[in-house]
Tab-separated table of C-alpha atoms and ligand atoms in Angstrom:
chain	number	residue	atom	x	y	z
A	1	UNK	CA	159.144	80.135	78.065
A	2	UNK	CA	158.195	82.562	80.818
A	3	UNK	CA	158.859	82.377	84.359
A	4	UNK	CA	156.827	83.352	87.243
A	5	UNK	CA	159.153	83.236	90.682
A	6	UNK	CA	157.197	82.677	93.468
A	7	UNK	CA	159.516	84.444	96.128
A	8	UNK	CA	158.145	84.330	99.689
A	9	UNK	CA	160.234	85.011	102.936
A	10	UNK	CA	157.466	83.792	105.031
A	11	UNK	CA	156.276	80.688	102.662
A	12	UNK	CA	153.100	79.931	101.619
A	13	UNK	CA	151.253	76.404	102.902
A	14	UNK	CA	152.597	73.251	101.007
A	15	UNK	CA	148.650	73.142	99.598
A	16	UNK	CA	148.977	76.247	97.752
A	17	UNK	CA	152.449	75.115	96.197
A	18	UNK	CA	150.885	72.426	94.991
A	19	UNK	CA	148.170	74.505	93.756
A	20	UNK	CA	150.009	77.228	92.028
A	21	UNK	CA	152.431	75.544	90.300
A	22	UNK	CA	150.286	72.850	88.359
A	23	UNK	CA	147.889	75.898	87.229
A	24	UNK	CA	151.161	77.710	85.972
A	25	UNK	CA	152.940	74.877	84.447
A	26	UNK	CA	149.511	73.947	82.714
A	27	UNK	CA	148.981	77.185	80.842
A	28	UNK	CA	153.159	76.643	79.508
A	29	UNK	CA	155.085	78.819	81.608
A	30	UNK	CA	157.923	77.808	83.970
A	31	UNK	CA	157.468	77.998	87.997
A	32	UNK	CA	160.396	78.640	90.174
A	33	UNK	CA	160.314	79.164	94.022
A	34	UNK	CA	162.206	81.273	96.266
A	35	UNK	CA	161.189	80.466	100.001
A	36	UNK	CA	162.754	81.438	103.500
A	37	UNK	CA	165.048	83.489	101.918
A	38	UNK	CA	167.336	85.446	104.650
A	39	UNK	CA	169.247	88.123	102.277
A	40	UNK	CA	168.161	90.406	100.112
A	41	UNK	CA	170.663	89.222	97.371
A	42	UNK	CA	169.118	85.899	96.839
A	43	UNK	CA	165.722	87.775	96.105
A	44	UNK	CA	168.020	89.885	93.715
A	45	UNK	CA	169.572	86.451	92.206
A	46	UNK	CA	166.228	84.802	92.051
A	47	UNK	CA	164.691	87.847	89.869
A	48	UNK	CA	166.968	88.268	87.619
A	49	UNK	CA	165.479	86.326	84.935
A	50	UNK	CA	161.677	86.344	86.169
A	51	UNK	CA	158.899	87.660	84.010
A	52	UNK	CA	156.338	87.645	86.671
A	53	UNK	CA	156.819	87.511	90.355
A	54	UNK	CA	154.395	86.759	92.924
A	55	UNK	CA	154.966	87.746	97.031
A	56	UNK	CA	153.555	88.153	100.140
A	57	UNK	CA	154.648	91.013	102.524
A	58	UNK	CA	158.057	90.901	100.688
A	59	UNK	CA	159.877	94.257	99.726
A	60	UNK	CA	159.927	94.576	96.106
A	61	UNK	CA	161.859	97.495	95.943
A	62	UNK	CA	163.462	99.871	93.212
A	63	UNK	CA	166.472	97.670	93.688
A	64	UNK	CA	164.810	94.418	92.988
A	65	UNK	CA	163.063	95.954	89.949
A	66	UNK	CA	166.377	96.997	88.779
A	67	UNK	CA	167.923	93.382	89.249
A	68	UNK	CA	164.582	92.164	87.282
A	69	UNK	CA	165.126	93.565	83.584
A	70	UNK	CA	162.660	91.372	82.231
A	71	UNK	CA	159.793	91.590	84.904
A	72	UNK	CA	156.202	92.469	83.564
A	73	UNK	CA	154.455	91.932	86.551
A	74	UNK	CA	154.276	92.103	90.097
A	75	UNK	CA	151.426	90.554	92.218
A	76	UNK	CA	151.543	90.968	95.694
A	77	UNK	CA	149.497	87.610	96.757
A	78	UNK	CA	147.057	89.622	99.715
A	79	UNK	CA	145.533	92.684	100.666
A	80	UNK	CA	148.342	95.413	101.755
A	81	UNK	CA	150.646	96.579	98.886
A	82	UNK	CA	152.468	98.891	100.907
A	83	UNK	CA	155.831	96.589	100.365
A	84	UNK	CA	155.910	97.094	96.502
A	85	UNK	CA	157.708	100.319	95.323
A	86	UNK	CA	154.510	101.241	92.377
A	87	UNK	CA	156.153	104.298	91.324
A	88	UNK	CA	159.220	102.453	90.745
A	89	UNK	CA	156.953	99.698	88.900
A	90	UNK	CA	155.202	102.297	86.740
A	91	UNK	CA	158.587	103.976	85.974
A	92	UNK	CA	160.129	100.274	85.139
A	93	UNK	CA	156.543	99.772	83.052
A	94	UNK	CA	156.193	96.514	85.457
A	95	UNK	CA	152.519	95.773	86.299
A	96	UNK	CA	151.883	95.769	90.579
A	97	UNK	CA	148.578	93.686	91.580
A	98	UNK	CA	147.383	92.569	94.701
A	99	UNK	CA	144.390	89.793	95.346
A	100	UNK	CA	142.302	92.052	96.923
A	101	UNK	CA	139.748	89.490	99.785
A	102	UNK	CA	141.130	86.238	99.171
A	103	UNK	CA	142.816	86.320	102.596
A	104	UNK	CA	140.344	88.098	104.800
A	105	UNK	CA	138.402	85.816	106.630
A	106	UNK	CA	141.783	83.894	107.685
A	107	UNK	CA	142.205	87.693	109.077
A	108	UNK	CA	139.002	88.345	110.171
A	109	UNK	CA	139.012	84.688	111.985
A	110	UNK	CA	142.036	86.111	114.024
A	111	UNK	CA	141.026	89.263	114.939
A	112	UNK	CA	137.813	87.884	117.113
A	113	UNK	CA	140.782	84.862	118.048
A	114	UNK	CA	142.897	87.247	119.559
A	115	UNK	CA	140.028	89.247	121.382
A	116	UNK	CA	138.328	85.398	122.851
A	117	UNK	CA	142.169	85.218	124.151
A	118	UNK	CA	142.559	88.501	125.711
A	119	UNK	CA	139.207	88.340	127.275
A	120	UNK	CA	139.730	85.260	129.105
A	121	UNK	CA	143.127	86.275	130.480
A	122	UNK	CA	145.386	84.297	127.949
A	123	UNK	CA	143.379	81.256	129.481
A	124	UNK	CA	145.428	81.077	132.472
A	125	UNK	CA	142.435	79.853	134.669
A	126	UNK	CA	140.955	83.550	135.862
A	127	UNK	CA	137.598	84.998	135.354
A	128	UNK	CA	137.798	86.877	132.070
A	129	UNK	CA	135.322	88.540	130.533
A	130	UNK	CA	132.660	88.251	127.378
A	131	UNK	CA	132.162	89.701	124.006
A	132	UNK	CA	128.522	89.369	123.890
A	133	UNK	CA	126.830	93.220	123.842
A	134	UNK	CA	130.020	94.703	123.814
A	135	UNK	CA	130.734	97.467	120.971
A	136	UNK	CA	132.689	96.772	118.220
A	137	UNK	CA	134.007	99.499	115.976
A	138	UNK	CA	135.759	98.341	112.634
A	139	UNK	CA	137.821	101.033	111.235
A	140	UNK	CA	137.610	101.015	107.780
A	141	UNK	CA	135.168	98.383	106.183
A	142	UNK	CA	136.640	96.456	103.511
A	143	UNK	CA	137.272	92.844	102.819
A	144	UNK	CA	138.618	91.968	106.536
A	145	UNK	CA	136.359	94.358	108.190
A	146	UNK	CA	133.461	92.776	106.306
A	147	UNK	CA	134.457	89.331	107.777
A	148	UNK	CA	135.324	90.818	111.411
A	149	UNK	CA	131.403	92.159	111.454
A	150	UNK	CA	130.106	88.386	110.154
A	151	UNK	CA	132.042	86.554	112.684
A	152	UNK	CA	131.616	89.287	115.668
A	153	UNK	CA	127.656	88.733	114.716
A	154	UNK	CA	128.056	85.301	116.401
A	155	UNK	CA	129.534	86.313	119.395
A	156	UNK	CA	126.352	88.520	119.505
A	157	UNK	CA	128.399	92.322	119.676
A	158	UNK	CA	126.775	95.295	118.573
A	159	UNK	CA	128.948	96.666	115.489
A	160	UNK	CA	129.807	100.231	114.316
A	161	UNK	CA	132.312	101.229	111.431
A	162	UNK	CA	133.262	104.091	109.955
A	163	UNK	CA	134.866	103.837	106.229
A	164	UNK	CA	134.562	107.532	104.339
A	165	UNK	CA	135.054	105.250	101.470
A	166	UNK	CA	132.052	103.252	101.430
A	167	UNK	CA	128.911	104.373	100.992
A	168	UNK	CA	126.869	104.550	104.504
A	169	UNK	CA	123.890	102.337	103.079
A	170	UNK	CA	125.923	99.582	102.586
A	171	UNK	CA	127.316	99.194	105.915
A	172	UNK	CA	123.882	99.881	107.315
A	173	UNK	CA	122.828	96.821	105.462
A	174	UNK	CA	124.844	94.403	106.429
A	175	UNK	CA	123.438	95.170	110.131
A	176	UNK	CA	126.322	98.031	111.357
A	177	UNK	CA	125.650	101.246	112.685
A	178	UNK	CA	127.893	103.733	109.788
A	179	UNK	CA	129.234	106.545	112.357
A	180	UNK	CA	129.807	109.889	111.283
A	181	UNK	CA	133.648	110.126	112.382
A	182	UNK	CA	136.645	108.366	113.499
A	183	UNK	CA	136.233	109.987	117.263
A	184	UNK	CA	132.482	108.957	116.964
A	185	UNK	CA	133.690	105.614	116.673
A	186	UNK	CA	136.889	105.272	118.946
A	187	UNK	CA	134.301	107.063	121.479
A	188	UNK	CA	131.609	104.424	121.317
A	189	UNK	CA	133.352	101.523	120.988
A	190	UNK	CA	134.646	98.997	123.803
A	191	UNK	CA	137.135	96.935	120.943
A	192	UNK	CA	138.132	98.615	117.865
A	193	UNK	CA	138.976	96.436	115.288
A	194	UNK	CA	141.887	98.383	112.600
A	195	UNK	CA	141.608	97.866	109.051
A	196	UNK	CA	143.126	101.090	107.709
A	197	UNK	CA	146.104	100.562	104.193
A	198	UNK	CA	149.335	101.952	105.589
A	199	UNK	CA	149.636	105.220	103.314
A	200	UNK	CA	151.113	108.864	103.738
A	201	UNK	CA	147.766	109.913	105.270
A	202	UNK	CA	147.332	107.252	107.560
A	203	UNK	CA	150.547	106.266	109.439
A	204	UNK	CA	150.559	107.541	112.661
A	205	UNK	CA	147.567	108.568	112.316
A	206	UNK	CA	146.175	106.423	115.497
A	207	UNK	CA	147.089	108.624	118.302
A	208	UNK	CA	147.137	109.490	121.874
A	209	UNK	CA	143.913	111.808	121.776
A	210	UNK	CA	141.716	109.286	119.337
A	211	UNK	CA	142.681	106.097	121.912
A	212	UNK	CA	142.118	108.106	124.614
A	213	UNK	CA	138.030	108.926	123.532
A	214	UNK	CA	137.801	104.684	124.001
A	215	UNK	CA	135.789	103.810	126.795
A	216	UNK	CA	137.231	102.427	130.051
A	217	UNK	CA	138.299	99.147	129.318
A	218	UNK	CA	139.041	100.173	125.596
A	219	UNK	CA	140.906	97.365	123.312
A	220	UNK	CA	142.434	98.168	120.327
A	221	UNK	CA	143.261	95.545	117.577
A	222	UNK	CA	145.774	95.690	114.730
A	223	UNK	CA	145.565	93.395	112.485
A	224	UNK	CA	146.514	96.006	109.837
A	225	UNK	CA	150.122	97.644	109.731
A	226	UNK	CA	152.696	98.748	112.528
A	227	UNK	CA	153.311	101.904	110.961
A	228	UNK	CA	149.276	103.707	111.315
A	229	UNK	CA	150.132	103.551	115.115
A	230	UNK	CA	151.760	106.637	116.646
A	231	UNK	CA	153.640	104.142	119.022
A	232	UNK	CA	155.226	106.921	121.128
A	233	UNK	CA	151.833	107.909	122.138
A	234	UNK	CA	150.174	104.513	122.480
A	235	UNK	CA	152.895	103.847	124.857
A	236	UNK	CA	151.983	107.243	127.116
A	237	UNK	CA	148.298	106.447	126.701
A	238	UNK	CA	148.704	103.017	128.270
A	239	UNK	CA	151.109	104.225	130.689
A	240	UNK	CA	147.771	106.757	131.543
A	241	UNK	CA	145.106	104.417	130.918
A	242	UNK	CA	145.503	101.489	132.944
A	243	UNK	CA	142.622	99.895	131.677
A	244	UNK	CA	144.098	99.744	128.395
A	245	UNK	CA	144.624	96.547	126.494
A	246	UNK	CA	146.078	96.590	123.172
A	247	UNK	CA	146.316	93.558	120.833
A	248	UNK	CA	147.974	93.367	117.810
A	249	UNK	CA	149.488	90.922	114.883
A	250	UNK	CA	152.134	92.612	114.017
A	251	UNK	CA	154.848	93.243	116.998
A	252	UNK	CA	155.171	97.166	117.340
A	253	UNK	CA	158.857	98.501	117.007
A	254	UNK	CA	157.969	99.586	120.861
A	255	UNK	CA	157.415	95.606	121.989
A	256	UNK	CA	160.730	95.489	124.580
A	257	UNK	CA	159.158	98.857	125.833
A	258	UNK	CA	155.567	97.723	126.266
A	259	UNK	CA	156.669	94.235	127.326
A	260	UNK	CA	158.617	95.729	130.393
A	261	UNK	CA	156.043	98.288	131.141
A	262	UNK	CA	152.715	96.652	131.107
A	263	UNK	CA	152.211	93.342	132.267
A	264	UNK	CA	149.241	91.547	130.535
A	265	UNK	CA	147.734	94.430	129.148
A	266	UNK	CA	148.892	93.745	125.192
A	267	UNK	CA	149.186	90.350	122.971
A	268	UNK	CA	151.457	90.645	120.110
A	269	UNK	CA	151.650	87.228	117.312
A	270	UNK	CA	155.430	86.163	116.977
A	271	UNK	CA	154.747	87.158	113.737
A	272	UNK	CA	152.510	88.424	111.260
A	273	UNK	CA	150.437	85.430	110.870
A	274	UNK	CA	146.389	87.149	110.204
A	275	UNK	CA	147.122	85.459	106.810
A	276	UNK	CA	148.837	82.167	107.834
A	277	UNK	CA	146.263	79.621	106.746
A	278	UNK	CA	146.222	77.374	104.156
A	279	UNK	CA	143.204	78.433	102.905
A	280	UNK	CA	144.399	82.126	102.479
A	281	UNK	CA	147.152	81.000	101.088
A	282	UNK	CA	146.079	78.861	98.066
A	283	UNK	CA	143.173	81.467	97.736
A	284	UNK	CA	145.980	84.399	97.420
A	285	UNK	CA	148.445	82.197	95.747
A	286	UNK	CA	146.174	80.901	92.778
A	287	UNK	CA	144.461	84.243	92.722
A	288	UNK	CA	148.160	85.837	91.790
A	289	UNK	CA	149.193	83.077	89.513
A	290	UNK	CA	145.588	83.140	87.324
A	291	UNK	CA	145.844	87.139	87.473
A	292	UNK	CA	149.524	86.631	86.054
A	293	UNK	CA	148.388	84.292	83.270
A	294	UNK	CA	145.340	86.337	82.285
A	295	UNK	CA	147.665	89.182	82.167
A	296	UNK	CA	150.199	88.119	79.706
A	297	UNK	CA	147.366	85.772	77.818
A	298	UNK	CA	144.825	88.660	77.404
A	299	UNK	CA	146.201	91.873	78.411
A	300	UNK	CA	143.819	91.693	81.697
A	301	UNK	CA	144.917	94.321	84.449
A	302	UNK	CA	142.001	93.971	87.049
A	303	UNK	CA	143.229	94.464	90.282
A	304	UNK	CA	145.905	96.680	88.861
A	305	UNK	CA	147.461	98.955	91.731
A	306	UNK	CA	150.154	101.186	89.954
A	307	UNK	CA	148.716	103.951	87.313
B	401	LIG	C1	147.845	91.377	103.646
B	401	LIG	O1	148.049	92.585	103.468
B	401	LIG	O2	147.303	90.670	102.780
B	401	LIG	C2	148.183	90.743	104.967
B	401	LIG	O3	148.841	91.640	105.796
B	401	LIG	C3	148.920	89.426	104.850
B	401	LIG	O4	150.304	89.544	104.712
B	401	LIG	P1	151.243	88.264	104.519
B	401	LIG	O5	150.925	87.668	103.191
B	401	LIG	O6	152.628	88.773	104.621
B	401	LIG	O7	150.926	87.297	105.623
């Protein structure tokens, strides 16, 4: 009998559990669970015997792949597969998925969360300020940026993007201006809303000189990845630019630094939580487990991420 190992350091919501493992025990394969784990050698214990693993922002690494001789596939339950090794998985001939929009709108619900709460002064009882007919700019319009721009409609903003990967027409559709650049954008836009992969090309890539085209009063929120933030520079800009507020899901290596230097100016979650509902997580969770089944049932690789 196979075995898919759910392994999750951050676990998913009882619901999904309870979910996933009827729909996987149902089509005759086993379910195991590996939650909260602290070291990396019970993920390497758990594996050893799995035939399809499912994660979240977990590190599946070249060493976990080696500890896993019979793992077929990999299926990173969310958006960002920046945690799973895929030339390691293509050399090892192990299949790497993700579940590509079955989290967003838990995502997209915090970003517009997180800028309500920074607005109105972490709702300590001062005059804040509104989001209506303010500019938002979403950077990079995929599944989350989709649901930022629905939700932000309600709050009555005035949206921008810019995605070079999706075709202008479609974003003019759906009611957003389509800029012409990333400066274009950071330049316009009062909140800019960050929905960029982590890759080669884009760490670092969010910098002193594109911040500091943002308007005075410019907010920046992450809800993507640490690691596209040039975090030496974000720290000089708001050092500079005391109007600077910067929001963001995932703490920055930089937090004691920021924490010590600006005083109200930045939010950060205690920890990455954009995906922490149980919706997102039996949406993800069942999403992985049916792509698992349909892969060893009838060969289906949709959402395939390795070549
Ligand atoms: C994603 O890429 O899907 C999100 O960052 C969610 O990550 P998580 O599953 O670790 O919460």
């Amino acid at each position: 009998m196979k075995k898919i190992l759910v392994a999750t350091e951050k676990p998913f919501a009882k619901a999904a559990i309870d979910q996933i493992r009827p729909i996987v025990e149902a089509a005759g394969y086993e379910f195991a669970l590996l939650e909260k784990y602290t070291e990396t050698a019970q993920l390497l214990d758990a594996v050893k015997d799995a035939n399809a693993l499912i994660v979240r922002s977990d590190l599946v690494t070249r060493e976990v792949l080696e500890a896993a001789p019979e793992l077929k596939i990999v299926v990173r339950a969310g958006a960002g597969y920046d945690n799973l090794d895929l030339a390691a998985c293509t050399e090892k001939g192990v299949v790497a998925m993700n579940t590509p929009g079955q989290n967003a709108n838990a995502v997209g619900e915090l970003v517009l969360g997180m800028m309500v709460f920074m607005a109105r002064n972490g709702y300590n009882g001062t005059a804040g300020t509104e989001l209506r007919g303010k500019k938002l700019g979403i950077h990079a319009y995929g599944n989350v940026g989709h649901y930022v721009a629905e939700i932000a409609k309600g709050f009555g903003m005035e949206l921008y993007a810019f995605d070079p990967f999706v075709a202008k027409e479609k974003i003019e559709a759906a009611g957003l201006k389509a800029v012409d650049s990333v400066e274009e954008l950071y330049s316009t836009c009062d909140y800019v809303s960050l929905h960029i992969p982590a890759t080669e090309q884009t760490k670092k890539s969010i910098n002193y000189d594109l911040l500091n085209k943002m308007p005075k009063g410019g907010t920046l929120v992450n809800t993507a990845r640490k690691e596209v933030i040039h975090e030496e520079e974000l720290v000089k800009l708001m050092a500079d630019r005391p109007d600077f507020t910067y929001i963001s899901d995932i703490a920055p290596d930089c937090k004691a630094d920021i924490e010590a230097k600006f005083e109200s100016r930045f939010f950060f979650t205690p920890k990455k939580m954009g995906a922490q509902t149980a919706e997102a997580n039996v949406n993800a969770g069942v999403a992985a487990a049916k792509q698992i089944i349909g892969f060893f049932e009838n060969g289906d690789e949709t959402f395939k991420v390795n070549k």
